[in-house]
Coordinates of C-alpha atoms in Angstrom, one line a residue:
X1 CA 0.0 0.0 0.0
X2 CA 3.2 2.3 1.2
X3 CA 4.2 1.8 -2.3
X4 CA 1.2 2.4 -4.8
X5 CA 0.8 5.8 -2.6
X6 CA 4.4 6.6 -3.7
X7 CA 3.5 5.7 -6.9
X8 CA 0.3 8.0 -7.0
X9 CA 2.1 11.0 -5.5
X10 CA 5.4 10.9 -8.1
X11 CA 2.5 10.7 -10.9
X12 CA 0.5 13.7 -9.4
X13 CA 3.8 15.9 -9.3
X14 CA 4.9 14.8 -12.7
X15 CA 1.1 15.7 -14.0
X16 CA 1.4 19.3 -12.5
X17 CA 4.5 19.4 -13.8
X18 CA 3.3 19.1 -17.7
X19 CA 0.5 21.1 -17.2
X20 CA 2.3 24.0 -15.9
X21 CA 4.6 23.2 -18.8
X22 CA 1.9 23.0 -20.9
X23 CA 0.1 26.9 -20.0
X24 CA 1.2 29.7 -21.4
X25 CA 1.5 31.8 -18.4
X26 CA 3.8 29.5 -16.3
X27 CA 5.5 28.0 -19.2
X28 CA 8.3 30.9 -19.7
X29 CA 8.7 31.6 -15.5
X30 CA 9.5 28.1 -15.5
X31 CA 11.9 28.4 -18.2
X32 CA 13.9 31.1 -17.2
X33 CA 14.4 29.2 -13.7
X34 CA 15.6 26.2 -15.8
X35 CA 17.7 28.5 -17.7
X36 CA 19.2 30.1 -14.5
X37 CA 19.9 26.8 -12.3
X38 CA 21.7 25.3 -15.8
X39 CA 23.6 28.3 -16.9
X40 CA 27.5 27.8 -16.9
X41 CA 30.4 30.3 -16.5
X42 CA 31.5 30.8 -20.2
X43 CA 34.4 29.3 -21.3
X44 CA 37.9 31.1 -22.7
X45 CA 39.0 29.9 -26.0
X46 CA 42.4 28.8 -25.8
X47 CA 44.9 31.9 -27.2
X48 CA 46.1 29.6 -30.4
X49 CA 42.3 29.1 -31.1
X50 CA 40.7 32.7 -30.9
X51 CA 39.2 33.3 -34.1
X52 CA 40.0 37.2 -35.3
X53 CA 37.4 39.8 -36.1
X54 CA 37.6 40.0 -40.2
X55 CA 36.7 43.9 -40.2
X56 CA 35.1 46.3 -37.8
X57 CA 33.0 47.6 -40.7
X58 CA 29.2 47.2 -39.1
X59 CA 26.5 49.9 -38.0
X60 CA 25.0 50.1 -35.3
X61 CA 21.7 51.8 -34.2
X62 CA 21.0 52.8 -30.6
X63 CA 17.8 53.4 -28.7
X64 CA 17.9 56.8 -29.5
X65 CA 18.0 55.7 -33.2
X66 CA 21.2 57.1 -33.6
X67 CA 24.2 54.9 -35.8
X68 CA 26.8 53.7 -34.2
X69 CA 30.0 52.5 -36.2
X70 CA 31.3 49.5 -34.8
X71 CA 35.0 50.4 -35.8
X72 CA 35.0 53.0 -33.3
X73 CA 35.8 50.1 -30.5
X74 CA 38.5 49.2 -32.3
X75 CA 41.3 48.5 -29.8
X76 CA 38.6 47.9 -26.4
X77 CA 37.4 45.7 -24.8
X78 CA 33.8 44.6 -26.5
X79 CA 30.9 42.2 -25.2
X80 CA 28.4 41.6 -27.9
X81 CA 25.4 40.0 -26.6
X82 CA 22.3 38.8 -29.2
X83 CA 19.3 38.5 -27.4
X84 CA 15.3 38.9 -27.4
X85 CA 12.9 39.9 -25.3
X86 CA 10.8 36.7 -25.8
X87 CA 13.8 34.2 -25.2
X88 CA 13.6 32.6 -21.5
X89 CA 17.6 31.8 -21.9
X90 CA 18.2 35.1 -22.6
X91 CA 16.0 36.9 -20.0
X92 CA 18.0 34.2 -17.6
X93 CA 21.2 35.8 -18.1
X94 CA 20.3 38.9 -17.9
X95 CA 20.2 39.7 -14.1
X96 CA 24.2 38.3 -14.6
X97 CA 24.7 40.4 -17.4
X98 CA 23.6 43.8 -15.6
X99 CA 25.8 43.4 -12.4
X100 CA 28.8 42.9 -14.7
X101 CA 27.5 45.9 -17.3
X102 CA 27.5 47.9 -13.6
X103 CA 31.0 47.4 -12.5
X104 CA 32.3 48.0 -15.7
X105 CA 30.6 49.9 -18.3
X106 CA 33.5 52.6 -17.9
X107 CA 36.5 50.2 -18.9
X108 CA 34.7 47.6 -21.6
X109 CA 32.2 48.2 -24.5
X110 CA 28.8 46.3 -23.8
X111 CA 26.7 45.9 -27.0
X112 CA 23.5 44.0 -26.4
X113 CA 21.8 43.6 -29.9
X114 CA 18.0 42.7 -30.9
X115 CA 16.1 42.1 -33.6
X116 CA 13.0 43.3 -32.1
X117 CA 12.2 47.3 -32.4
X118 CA 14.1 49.6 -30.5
X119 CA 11.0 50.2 -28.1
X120 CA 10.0 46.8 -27.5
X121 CA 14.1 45.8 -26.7
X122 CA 13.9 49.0 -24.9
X123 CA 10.9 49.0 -23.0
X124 CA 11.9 45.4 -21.6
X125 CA 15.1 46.8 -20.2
X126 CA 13.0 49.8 -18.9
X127 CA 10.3 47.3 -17.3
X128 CA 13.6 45.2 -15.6
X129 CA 15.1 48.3 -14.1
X130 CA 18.4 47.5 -16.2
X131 CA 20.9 50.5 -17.8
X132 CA 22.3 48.1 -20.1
X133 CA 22.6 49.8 -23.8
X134 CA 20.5 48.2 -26.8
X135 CA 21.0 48.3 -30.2
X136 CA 19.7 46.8 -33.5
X137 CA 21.9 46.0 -36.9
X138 CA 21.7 48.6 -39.0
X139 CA 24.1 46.4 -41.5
X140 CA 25.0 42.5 -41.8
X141 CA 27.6 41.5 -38.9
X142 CA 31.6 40.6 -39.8
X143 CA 33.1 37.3 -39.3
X144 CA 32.8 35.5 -37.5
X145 CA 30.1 37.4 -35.1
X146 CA 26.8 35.6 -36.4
X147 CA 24.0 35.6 -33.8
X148 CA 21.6 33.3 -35.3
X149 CA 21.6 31.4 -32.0
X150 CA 19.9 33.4 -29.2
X151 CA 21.8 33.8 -26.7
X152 CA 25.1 34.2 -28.1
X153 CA 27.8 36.9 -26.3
X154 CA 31.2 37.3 -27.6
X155 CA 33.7 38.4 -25.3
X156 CA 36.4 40.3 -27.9
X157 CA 39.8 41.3 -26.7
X158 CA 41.7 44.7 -27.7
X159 CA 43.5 43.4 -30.9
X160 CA 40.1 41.8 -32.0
X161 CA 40.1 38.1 -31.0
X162 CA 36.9 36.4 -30.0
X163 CA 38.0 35.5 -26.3
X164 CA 34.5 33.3 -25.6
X165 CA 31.6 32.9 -27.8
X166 CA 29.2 31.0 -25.7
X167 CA 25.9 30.4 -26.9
X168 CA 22.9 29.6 -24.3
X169 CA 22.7 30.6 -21.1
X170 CA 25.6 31.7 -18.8
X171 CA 26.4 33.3 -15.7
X172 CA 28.2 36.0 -16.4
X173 CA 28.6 37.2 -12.6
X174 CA 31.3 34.7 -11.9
X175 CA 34.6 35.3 -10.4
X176 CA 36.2 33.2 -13.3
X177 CA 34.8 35.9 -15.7
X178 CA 35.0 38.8 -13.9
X179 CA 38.7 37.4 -13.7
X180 CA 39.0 37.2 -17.6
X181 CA 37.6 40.8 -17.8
X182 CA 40.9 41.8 -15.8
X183 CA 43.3 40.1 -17.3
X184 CA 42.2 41.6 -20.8
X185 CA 42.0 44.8 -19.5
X186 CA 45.3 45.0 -18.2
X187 CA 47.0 43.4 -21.3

């Protein structure tokens, strides 16, 4: 009897469970805690591996519908982050992505680029209470900085090699990155 009540309870769980899968309104909550509890520290390409920017010739626009020419971070720090404001991955990162953007918005470039309207991009990081800066392409990215994938971040060092590309989910908060962050900016 002990055991067929088990039973019954694991099956009653595992029910809720696709239902609240299953409903609109509690499927993406519940994905962007799945997101958060799986999200890994991003890895560093090894230095013989880094793949080099093939030209800093892209335009940018900013929420204020201004351009912004991507060459003009030529020799900085750069984190290019491809997000949306419908993607649960995505929204799991950002709480991550802001404390970093805080501590260091004054030594590295932060470029976090949507597809979606300036105002609907915007109005999410309004909504969040986040200062990060969006943008949309204005032109077609350079090599190798596709964003197809959502999320995908780049991490780019000063002479223009792709540090870490991670695509999915990461916790960008971690001591091993902040670490990372350091080191490039004092090279």
């Amino acid at each position: 009897m002990k055991k067929l009540f088990k039973n019954e309870w694991l099956n009653i769980i595992l029910i809720v469970i696709i239902i609240a899968m299953i409903l609109p309104q509690t499927r993406t909550p519940i994905a962007i805690v799945f997101n958060k509890l799986i999200a890994s520290n991003p890895s560093v390409t090894d230095v013989e591996e880094r793949p080099q920017i093939e030209s800093y010739n892209w335009i940018l626009e900013d929420r204020f519908k201004n351009e912004v020419d991507f060459s003009q971070f030529k020799g900085k720090v750069i984190l290019i982050n491809y997000w949306a404001t419908w993607c649960p991955p995505c929204i799991a990162e950002m709480p991550s992505l802001e404390e970093v953007y805080q501590d260091y918005k004054d030594r590295v470039v932060f470029l976090f680029i949507s597809g979606e309207d300036l105002e609907t991009s915007q109005g999410f990081m309004n909504a969040k209470g986040y200062d990060m800066p969006v943008y949309r392409m204005k032109t077609n990215y350079p090599d190798p900085l596709e964003g197809y994938k959502l999320p995908t971040s780049y991490l780019i060092d000063k002479y223009g090699r792709i540090v870490i590309k991670k695509e999915g989910a990461a916790d960008w908060n971690s001591k091993g990155f902040r670490n990372t962050l350091e080191e490039l900016l004092e090279d």
